Tab-separated table of C-alpha atoms in Angstrom:
chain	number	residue	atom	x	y	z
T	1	UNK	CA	5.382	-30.319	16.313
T	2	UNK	CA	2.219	-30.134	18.339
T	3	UNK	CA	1.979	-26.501	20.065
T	4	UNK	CA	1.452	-27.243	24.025
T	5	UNK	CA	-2.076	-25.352	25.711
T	6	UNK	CA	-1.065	-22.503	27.600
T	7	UNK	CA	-2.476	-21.964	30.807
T	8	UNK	CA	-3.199	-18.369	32.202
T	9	UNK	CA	-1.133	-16.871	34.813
T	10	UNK	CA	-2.405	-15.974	37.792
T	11	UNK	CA	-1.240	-12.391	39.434
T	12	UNK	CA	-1.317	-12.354	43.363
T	13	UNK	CA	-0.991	-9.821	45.885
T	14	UNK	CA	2.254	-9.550	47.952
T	15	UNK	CA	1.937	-10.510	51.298
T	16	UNK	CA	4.774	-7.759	52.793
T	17	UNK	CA	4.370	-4.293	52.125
T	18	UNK	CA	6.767	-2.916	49.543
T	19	UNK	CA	8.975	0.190	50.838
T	20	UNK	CA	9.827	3.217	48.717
T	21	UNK	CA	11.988	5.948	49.379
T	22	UNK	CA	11.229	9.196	49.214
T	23	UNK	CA	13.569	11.903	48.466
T	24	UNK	CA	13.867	14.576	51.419
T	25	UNK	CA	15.056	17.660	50.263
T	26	UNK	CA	12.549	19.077	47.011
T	27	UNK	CA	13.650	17.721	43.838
T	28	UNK	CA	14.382	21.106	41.307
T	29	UNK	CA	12.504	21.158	38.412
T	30	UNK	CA	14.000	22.925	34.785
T	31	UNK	CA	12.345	25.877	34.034
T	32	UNK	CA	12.487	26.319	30.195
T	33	UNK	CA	11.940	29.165	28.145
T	34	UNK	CA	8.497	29.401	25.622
T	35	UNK	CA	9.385	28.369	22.403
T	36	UNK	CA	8.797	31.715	20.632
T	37	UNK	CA	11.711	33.052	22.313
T	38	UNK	CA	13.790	29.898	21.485
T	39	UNK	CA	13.075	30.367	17.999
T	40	UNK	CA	13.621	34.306	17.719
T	41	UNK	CA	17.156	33.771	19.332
T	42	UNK	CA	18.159	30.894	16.855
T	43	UNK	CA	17.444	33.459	14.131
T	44	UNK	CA	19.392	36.420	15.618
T	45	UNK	CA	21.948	33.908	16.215
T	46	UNK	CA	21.958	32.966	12.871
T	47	UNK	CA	21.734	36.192	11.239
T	48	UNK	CA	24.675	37.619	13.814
T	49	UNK	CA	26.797	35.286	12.241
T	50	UNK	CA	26.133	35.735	9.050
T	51	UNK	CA	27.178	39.358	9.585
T	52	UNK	CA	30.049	38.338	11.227
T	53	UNK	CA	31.967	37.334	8.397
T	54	UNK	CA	31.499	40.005	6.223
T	55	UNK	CA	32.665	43.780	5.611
T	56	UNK	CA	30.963	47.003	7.155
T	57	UNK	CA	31.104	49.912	5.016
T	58	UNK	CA	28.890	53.201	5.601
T	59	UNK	CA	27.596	55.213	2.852
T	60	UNK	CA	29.494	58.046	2.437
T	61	UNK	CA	27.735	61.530	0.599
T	62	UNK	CA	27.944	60.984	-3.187
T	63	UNK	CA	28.045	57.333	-3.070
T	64	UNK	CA	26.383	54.770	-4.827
T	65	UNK	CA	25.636	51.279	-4.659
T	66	UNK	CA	27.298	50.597	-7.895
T	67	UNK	CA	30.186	53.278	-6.683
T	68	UNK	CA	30.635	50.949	-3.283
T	69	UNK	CA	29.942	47.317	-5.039
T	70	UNK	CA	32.844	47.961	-7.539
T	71	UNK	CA	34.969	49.573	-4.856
T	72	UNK	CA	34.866	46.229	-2.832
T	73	UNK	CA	34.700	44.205	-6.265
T	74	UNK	CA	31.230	42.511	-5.273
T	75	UNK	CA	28.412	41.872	-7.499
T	76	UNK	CA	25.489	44.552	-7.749
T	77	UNK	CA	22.721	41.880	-7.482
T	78	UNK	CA	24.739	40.555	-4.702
T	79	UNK	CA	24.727	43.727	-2.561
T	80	UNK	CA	21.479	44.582	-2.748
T	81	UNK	CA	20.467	41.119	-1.957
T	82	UNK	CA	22.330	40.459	1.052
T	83	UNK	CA	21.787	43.884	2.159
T	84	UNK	CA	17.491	43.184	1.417
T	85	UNK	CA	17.434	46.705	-0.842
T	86	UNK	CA	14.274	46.979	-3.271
T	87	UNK	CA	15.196	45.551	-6.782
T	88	UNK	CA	13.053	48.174	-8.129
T	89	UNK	CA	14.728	51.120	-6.501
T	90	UNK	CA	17.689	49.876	-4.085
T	91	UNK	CA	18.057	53.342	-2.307
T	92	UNK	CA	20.494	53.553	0.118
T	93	UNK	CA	21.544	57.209	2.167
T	94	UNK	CA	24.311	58.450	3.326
T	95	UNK	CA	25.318	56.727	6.990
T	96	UNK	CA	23.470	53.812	6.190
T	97	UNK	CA	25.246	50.570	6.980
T	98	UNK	CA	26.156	48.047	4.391
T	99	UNK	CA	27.433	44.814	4.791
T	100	UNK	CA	29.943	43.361	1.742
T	101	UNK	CA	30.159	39.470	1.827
T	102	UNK	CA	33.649	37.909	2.147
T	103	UNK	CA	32.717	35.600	-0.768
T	104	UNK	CA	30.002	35.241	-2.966
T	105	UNK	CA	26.346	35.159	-1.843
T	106	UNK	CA	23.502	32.922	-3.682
T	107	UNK	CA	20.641	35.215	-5.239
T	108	UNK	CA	17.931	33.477	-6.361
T	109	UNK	CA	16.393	33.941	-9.690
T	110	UNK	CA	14.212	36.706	-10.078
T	111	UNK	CA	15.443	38.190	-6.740
């Protein structure tokens, strides 16, 4: 098949005025938050429900954290993980709030 020449096309002017409308009352505009904030309240969000779902125990006088991971059959490494204790020296003191997972947490190596 032999392709055909094209020929340019040629934009005019219109004659007539084209009418737009114009909204009359202001148009409202969406205000949005900064992004920061956004991002903080995702993560509380986050971290409320991961606390949500779990056990609060306080730290009675005399207890330990083996004492209160064995009382609520939960792993040591567990506790102090999900509760972010030191690994070197998990200290915990008396009123202190713990939080015992419902089931069992990951804890990465080395953690």
């Amino acid at each position: 098949m032999a392709e055909q020449p094209t020929q340019p096309v040629v934009v005019t002017k219109p004659t007539e005025p084209i009418q737009v409308t114009l909204p009359t009352s202001p148009v409202a505009k969406e205000v949005k938050k900064p992004v920061a904030n956004e991002e903080k309240t995702k993560a509380q969000k986050k971290e409320q429900s991961i606390y949500d779902h779990c056990i609060k125990h306080t730290v009675k006088p005399g207890e330990t954290l083996l004492d209160i991971a064995q009382e609520h059959v939960v792993a040591l490494q567990q506790l102090r993980y999900f509760n972010h204790l030191d690994k070197q020296d998990p200290k915990i003191k008396v009123g202190q709030v713990l939080y015992i997972p419902f089931k069992p947490s990951y804890v990465p190596y080395g953690e």
